[in-house]
PDB file of C-alpha atoms in Angstrom:
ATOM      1  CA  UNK A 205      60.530   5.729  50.214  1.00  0.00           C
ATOM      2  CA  UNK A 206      61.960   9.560  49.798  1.00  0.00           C
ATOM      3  CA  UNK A 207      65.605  10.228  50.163  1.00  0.00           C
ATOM      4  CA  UNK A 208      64.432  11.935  53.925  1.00  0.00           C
ATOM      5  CA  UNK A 209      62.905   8.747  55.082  1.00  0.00           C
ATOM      6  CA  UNK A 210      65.836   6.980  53.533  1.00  0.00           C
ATOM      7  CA  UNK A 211      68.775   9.164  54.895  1.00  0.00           C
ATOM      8  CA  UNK A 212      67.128  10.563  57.647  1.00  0.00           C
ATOM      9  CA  UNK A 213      66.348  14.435  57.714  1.00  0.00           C
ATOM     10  CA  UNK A 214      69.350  15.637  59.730  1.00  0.00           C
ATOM     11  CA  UNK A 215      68.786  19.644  61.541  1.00  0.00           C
ATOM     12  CA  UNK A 216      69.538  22.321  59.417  1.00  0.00           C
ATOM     13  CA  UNK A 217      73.930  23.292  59.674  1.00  0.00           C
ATOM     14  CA  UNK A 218      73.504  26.383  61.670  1.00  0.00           C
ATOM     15  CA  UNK A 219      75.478  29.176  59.673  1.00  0.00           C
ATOM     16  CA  UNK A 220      78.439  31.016  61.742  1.00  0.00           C
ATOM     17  CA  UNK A 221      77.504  34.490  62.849  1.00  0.00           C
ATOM     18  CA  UNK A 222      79.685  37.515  61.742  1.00  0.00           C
ATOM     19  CA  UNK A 223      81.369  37.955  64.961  1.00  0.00           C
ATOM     20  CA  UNK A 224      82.053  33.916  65.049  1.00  0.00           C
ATOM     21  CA  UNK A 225      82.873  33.486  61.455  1.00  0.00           C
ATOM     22  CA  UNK A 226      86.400  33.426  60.727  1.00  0.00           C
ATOM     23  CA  UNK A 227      87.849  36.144  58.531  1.00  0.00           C
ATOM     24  CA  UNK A 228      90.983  36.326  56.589  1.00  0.00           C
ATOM     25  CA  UNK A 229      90.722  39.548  54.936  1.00  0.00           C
ATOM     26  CA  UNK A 230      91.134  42.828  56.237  1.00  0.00           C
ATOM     27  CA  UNK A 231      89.255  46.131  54.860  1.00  0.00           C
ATOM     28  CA  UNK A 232      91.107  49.236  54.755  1.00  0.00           C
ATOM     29  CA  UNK A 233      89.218  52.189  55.991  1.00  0.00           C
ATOM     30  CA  UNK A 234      90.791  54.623  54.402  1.00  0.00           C
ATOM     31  CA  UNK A 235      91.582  52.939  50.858  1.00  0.00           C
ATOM     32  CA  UNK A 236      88.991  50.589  51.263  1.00  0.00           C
ATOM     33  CA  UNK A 237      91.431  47.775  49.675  1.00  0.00           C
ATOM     34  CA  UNK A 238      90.868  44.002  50.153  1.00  0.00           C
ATOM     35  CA  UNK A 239      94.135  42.742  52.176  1.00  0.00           C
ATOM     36  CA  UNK A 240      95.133  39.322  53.551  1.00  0.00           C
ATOM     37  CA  UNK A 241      95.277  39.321  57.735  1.00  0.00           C
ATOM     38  CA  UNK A 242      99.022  37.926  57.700  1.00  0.00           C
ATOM     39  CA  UNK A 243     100.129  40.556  55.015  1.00  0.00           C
ATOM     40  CA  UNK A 244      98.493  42.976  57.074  1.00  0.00           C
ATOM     41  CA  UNK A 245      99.992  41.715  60.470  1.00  0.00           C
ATOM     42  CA  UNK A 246     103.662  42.196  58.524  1.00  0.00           C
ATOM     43  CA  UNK A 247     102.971  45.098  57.820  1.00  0.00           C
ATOM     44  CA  UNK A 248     102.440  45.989  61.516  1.00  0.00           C
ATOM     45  CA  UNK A 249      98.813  46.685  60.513  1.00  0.00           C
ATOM     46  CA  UNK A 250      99.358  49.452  58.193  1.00  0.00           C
ATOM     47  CA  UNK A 251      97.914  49.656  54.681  1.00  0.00           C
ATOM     48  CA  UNK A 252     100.719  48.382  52.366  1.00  0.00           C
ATOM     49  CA  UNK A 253      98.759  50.764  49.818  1.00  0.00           C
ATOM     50  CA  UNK A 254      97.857  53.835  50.967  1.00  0.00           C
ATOM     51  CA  UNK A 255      99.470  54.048  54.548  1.00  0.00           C
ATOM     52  CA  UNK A 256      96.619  54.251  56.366  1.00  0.00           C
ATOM     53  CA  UNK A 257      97.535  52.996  60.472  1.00  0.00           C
ATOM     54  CA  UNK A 258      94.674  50.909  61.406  1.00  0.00           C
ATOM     55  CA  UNK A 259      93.624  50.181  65.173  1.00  0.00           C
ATOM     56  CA  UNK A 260      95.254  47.616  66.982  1.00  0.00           C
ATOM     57  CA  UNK A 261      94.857  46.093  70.306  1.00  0.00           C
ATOM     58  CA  UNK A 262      96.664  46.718  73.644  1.00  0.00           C
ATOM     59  CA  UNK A 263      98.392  43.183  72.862  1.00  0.00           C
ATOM     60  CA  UNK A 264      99.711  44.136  69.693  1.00  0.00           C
ATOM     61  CA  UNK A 265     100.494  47.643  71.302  1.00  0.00           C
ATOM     62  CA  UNK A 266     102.771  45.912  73.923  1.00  0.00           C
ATOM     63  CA  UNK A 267     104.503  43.761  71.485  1.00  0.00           C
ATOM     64  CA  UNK A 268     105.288  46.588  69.342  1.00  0.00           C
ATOM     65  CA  UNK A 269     106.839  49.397  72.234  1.00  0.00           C
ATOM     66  CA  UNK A 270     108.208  46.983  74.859  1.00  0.00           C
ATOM     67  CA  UNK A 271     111.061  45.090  74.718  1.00  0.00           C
ATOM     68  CA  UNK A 272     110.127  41.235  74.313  1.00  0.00           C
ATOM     69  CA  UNK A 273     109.673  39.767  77.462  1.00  0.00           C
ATOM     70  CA  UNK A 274     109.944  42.755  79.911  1.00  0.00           C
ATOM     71  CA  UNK A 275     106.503  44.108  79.960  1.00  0.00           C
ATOM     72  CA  UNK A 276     105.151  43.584  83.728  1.00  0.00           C
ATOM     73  CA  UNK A 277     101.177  44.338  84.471  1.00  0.00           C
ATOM     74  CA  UNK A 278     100.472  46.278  87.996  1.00  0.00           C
ATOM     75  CA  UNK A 279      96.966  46.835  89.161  1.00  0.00           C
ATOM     76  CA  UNK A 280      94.970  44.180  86.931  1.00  0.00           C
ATOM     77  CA  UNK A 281      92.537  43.454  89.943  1.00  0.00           C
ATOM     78  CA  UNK A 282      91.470  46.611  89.891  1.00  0.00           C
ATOM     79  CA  UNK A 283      87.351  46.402  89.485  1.00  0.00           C
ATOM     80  CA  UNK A 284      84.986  49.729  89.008  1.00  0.00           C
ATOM     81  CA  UNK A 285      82.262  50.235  91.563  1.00  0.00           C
ATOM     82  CA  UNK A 286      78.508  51.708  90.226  1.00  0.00           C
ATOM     83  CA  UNK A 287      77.808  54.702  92.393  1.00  0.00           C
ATOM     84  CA  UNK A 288      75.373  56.229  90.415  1.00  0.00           C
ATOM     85  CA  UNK A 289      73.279  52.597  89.732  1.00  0.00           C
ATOM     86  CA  UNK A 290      74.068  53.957  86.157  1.00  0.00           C
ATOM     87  CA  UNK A 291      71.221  52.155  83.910  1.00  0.00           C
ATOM     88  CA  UNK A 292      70.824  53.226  79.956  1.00  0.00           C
ATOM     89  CA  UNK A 293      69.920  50.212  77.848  1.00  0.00           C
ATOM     90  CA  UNK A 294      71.793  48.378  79.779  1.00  0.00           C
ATOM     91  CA  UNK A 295      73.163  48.685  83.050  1.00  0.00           C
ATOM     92  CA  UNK A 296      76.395  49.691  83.736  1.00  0.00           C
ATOM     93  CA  UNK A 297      77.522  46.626  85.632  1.00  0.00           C
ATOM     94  CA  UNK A 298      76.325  45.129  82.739  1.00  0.00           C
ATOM     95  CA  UNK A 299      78.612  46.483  80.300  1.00  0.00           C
ATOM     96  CA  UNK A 300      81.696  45.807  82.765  1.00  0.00           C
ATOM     97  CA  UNK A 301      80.707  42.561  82.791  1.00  0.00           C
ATOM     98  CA  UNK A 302      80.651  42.599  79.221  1.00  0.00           C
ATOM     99  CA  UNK A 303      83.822  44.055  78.477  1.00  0.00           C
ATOM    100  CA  UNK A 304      85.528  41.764  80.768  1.00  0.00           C
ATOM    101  CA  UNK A 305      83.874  38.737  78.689  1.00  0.00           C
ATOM    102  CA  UNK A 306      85.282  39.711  75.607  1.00  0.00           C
ATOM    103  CA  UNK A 307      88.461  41.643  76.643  1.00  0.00           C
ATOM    104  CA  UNK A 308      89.259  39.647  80.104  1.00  0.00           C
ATOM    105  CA  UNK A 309      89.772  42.665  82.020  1.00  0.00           C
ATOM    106  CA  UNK A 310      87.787  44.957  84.036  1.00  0.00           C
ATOM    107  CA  UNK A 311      89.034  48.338  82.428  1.00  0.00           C
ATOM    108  CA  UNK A 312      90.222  49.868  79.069  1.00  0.00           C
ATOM    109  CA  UNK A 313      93.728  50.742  80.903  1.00  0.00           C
ATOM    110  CA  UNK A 314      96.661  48.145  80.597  1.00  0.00           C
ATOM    111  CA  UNK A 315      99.763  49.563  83.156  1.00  0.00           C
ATOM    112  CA  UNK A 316     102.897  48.067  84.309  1.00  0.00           C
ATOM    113  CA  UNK A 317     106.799  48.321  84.220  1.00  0.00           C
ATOM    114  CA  UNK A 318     109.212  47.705  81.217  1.00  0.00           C
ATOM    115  CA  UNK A 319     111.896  48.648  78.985  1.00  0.00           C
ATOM    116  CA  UNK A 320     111.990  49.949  75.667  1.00  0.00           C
ATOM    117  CA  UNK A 321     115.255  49.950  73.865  1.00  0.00           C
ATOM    118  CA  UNK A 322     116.590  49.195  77.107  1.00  0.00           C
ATOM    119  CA  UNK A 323     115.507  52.358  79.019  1.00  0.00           C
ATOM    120  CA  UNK A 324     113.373  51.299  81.759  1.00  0.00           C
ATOM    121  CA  UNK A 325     109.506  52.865  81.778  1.00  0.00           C
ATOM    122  CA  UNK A 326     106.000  53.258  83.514  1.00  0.00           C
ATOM    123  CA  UNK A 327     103.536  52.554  80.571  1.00  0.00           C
ATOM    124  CA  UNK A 328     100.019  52.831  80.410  1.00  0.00           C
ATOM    125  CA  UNK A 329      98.186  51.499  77.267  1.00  0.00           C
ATOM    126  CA  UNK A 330      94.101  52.409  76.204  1.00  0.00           C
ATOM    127  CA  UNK A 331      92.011  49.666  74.900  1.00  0.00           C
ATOM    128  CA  UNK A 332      89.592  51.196  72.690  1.00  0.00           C
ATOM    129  CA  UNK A 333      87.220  47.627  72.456  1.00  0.00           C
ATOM    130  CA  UNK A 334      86.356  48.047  76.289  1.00  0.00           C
ATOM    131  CA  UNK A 335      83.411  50.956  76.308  1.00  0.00           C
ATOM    132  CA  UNK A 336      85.451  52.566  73.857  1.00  0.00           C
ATOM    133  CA  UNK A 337      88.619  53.375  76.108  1.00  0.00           C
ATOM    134  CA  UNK A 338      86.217  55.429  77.788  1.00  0.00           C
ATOM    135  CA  UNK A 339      88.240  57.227  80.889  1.00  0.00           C
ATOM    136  CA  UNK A 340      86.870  55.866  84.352  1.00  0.00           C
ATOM    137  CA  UNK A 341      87.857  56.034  88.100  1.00  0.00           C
ATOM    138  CA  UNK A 342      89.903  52.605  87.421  1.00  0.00           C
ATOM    139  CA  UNK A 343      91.506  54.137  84.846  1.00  0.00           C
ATOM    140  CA  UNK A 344      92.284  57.770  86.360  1.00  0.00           C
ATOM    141  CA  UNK A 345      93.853  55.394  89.528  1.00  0.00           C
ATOM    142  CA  UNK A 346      95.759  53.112  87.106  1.00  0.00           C
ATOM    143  CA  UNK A 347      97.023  56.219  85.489  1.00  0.00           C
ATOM    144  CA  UNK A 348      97.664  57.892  89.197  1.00  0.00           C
ATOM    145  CA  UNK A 349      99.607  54.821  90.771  1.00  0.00           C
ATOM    146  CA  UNK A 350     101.721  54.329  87.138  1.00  0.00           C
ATOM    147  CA  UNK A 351     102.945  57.930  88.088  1.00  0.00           C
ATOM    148  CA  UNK A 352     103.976  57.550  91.637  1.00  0.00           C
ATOM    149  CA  UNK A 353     106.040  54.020  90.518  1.00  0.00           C
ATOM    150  CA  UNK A 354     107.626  56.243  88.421  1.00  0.00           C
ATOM    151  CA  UNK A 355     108.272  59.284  91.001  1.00  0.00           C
ATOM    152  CA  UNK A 356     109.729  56.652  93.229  1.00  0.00           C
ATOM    153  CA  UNK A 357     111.499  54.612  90.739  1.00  0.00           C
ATOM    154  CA  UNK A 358     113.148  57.775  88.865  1.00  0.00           C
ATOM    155  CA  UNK A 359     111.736  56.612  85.486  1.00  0.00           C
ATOM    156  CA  UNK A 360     109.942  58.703  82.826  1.00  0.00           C
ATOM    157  CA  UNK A 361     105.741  57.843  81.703  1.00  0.00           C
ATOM    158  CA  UNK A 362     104.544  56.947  78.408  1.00  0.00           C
ATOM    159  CA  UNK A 363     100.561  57.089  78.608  1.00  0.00           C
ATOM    160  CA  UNK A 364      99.588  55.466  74.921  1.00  0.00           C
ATOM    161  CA  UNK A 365      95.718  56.454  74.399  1.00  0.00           C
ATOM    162  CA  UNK A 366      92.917  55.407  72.544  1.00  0.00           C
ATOM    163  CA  UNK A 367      89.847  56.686  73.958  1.00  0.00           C
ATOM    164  CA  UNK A 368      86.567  58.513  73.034  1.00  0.00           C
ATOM    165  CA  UNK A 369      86.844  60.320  75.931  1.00  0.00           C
ATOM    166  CA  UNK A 370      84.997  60.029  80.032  1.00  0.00           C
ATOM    167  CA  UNK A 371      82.637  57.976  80.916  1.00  0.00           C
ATOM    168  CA  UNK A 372      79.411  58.835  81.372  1.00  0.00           C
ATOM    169  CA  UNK A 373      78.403  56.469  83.129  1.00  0.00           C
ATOM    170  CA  UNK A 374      79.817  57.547  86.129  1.00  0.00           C
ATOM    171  CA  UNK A 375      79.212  60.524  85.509  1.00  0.00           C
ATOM    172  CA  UNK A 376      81.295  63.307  87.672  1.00  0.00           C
ATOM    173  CA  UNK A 377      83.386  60.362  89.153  1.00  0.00           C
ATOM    174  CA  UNK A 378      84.888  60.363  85.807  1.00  0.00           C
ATOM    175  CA  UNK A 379      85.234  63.943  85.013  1.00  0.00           C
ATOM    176  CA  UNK A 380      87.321  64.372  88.276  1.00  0.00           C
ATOM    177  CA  UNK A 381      90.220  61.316  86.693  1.00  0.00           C
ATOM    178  CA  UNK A 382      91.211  64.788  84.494  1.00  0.00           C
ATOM    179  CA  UNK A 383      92.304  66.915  87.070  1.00  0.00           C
ATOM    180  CA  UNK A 384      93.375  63.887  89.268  1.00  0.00           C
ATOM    181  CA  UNK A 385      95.808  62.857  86.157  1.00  0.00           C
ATOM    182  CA  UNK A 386      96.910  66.366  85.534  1.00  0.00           C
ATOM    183  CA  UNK A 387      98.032  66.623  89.200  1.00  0.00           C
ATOM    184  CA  UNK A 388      99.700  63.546  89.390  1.00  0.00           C
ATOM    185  CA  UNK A 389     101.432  64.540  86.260  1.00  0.00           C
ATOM    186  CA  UNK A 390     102.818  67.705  87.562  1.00  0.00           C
ATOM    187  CA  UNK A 391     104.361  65.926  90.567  1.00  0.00           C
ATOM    188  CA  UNK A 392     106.188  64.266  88.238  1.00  0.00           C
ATOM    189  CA  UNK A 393     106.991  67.521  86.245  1.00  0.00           C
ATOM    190  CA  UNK A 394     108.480  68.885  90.026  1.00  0.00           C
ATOM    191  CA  UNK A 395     110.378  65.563  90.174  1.00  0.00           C
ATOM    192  CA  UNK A 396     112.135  65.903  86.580  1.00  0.00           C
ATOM    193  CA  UNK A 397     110.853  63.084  85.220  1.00  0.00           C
ATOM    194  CA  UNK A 398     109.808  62.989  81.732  1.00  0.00           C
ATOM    195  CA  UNK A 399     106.417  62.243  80.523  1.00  0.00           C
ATOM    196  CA  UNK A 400     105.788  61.158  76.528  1.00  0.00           C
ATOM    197  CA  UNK A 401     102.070  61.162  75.486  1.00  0.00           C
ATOM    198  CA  UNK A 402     101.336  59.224  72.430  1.00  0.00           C
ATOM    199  CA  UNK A 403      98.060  59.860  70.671  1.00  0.00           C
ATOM    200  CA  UNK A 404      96.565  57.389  68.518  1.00  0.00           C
ATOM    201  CA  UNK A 405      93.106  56.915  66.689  1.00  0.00           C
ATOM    202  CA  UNK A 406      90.908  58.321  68.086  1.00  0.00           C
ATOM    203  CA  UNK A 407      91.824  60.235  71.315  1.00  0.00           C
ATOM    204  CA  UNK A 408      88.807  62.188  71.908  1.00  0.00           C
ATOM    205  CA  UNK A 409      86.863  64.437  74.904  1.00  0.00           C
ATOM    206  CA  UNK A 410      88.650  64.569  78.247  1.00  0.00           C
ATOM    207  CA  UNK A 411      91.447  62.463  77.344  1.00  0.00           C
ATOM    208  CA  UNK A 412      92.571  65.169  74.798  1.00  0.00           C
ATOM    209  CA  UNK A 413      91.212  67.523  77.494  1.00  0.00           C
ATOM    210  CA  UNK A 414      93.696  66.467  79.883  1.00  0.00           C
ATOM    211  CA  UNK A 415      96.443  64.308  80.265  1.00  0.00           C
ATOM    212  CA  UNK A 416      96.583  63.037  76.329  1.00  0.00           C
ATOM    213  CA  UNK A 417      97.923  66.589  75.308  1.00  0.00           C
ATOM    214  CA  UNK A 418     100.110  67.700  78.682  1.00  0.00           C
ATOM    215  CA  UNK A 419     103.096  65.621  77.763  1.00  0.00           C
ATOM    216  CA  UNK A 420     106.378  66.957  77.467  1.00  0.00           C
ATOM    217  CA  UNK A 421     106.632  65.577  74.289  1.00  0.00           C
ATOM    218  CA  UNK A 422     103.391  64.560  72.596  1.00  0.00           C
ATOM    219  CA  UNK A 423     103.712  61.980  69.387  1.00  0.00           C
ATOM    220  CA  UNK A 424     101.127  60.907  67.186  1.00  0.00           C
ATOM    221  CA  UNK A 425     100.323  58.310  64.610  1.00  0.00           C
ATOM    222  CA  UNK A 426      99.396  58.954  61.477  1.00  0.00           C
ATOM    223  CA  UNK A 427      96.108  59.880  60.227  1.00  0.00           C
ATOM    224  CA  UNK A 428      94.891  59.682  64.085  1.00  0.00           C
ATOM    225  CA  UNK A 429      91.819  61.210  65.140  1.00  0.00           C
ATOM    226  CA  UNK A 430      92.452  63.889  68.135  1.00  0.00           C
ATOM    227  CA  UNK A 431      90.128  66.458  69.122  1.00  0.00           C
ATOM    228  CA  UNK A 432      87.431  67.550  72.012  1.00  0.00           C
ATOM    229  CA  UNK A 433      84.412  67.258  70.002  1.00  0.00           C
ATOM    230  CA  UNK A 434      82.917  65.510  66.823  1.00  0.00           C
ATOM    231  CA  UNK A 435      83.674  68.134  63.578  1.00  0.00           C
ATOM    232  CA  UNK A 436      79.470  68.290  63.134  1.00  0.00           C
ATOM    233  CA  UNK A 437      79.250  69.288  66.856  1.00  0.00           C
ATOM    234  CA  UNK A 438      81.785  72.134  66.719  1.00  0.00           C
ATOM    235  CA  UNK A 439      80.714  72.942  62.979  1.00  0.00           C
ATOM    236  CA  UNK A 440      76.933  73.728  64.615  1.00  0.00           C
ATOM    237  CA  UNK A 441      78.415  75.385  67.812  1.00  0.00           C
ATOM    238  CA  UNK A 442      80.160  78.122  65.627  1.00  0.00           C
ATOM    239  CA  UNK A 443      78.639  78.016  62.602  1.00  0.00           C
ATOM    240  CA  UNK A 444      80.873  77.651  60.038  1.00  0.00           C
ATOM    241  CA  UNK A 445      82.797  74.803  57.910  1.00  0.00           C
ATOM    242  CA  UNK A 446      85.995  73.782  58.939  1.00  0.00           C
ATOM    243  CA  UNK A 447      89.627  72.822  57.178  1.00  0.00           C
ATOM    244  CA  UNK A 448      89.130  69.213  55.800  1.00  0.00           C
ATOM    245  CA  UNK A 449      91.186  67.016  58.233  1.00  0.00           C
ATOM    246  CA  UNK A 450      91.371  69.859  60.989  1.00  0.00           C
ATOM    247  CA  UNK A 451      91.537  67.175  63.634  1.00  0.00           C
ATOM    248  CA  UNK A 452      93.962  64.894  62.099  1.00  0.00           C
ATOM    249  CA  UNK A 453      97.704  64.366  63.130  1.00  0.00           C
ATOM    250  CA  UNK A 454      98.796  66.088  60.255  1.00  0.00           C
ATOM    251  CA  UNK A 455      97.128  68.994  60.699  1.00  0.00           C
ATOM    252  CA  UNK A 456      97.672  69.176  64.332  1.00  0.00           C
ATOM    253  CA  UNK A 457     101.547  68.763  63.651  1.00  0.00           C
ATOM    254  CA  UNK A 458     101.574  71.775  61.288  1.00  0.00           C
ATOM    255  CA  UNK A 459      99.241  74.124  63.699  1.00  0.00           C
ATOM    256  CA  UNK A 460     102.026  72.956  66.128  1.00  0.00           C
ATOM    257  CA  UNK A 461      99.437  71.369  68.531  1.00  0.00           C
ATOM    258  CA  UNK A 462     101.938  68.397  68.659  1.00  0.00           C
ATOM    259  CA  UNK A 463     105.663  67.813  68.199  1.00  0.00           C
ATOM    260  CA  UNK A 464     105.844  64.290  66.234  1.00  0.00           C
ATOM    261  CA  UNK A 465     103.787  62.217  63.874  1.00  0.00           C
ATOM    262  CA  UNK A 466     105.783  58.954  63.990  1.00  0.00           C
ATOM    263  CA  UNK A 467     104.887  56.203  61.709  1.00  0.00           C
ATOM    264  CA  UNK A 468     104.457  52.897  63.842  1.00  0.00           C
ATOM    265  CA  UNK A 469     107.218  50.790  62.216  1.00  0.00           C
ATOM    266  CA  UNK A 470     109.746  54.063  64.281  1.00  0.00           C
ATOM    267  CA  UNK A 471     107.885  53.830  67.182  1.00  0.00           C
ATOM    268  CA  UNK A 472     109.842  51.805  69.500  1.00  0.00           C
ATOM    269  CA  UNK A 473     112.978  53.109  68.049  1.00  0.00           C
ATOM    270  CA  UNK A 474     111.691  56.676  68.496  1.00  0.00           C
ATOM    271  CA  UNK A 475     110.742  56.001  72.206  1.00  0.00           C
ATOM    272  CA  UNK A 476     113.871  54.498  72.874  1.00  0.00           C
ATOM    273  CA  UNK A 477     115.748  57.400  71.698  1.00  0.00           C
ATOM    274  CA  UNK A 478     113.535  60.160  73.577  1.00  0.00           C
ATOM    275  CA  UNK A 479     113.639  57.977  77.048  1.00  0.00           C
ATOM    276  CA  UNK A 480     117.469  58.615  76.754  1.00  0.00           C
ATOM    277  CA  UNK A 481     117.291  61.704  76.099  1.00  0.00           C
ATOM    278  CA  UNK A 482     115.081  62.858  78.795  1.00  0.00           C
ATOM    279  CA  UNK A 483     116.110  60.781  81.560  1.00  0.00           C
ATOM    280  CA  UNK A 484     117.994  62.071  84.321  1.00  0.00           C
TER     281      UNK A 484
END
């Protein structure tokens, strides 16, 4: 008798994918160093070696700017429509559906109420890992109504973004959330209420092209990403190279494109300070 007949011949274990299989290290992009996930998580998810500020979720966004317990979400129901029966290799209502599965929300904009440091604030937070943080018509009127709670509240806006830039699946319906932000923000300009943008990586397209870089003060992390268009698309438009890291924080900050590059441990403190400041 063989060992199968003996034993039985039991199915094959079925090996973990990569997205199910658990993983305890963490892979710097910039250093490329090896790192354990809860020295990494200390560490506020910045390279302990080089410095490097990797991406982190709206979650881990809230936790780190709002004061513990006082974050409160507005306009979660909010659902996009498909007016253009947008279909690529997938459909769009597809890829809703999909972002919702993994994310549990219909949008890549988190907004609500809190404080930080005590001073009371509308905040609106990007997801990048739903389509990207792409900007939509949910997101332009999550953006919109954040503004008027603020107009009527008297508090300032802190609009924290992530995104590679509109949505092309819908199209112009997209396109028209920059001008719709940009007005909304300049009612709150006429109302003396402050506005802080904070750009982190990447903020990309019409983000940057609108709201992202109207702030009255604009802050970003470091090493982040910011720009219109990708460095090969701009190097082929005018035909010649471009400054290494051109469309980095740094950069940005010395070209005086933006007034802060605040490392994300002085973040909260930072906000804090300014939302004093500025408040009437």
């Amino acid at each position: 008798m063989s060992l199968f007949n003996l034993f039985g011949n039991p199915e094959k274990k079925q090996q973990p994918t990569k997205s199910e299989a658990p993983s305890h290290w963490v892979k710097c992009s910039s250093c490329q160093s090896l790192m354990y996930y809860k020295e990494m998580e200390k560490q506020l998810n910045v390279c302990p070696k080089c410095g490097f500020h990797l991406r982190i979720g709206v979650n881990e966004r809230l936790a780190l700017i709002a004061d513990e317990g006082s974050f409160v979400e507005f306009d979660a129901t909010l659902k996009p429509i498909d007016p253009l029966q947008f279909v690529d290799k997938k459909s769009y209502a597809a890829r809703i559906d999909e972002g919702y599965a993994k994310n549990g929300r219909y949008s890549s904009v988190v907004s609500g109420e809190c404080t930080i440091e005590g001073s009371p604030v509308q905040l609106v937070v990007f997801d990048f890992n739903f389509m990207g943080g792409s900007l939509g018509s949910v997101e332009g009127e999550k953006i919109v109504r954040a503004i008027n709670r603020a107009i009527d509240k008297k508090m300032g806006v802190i609009i924290v973004s992530a995104s590679g830039g509109a949505r092309m699946q819908e199209s112009t319906f997209s396109l028209m959330q920059m001008s719709k932000t940009s007005a909304a923000l300049a009612r709150l300009a006429d109302a003396k209420l402050p506005y802080i943008s904070l750009l982190t990586d990447p903020t990309m397209g019409g983000v940057s092209a609108s709201f992202a870089t109207l702030g009255d003060i604009i802050i970003a992390e470091p090493g982040a990403l910011v720009g219109f268009a990708g460095q090969r698309v701009i190097k082929q438009t005018i035909g010649s190279d471009l400054p290494d890291g051109f469309q980095r924080a740094e950069f940005l900050l010395e070209k005086g494109s933006i007034d802060m590059v605040v490392p994300r441990y002085e973040l909260k403190e930072t906000l804090g300070n300014l939302l004093k400041l500025l408040l009437p």
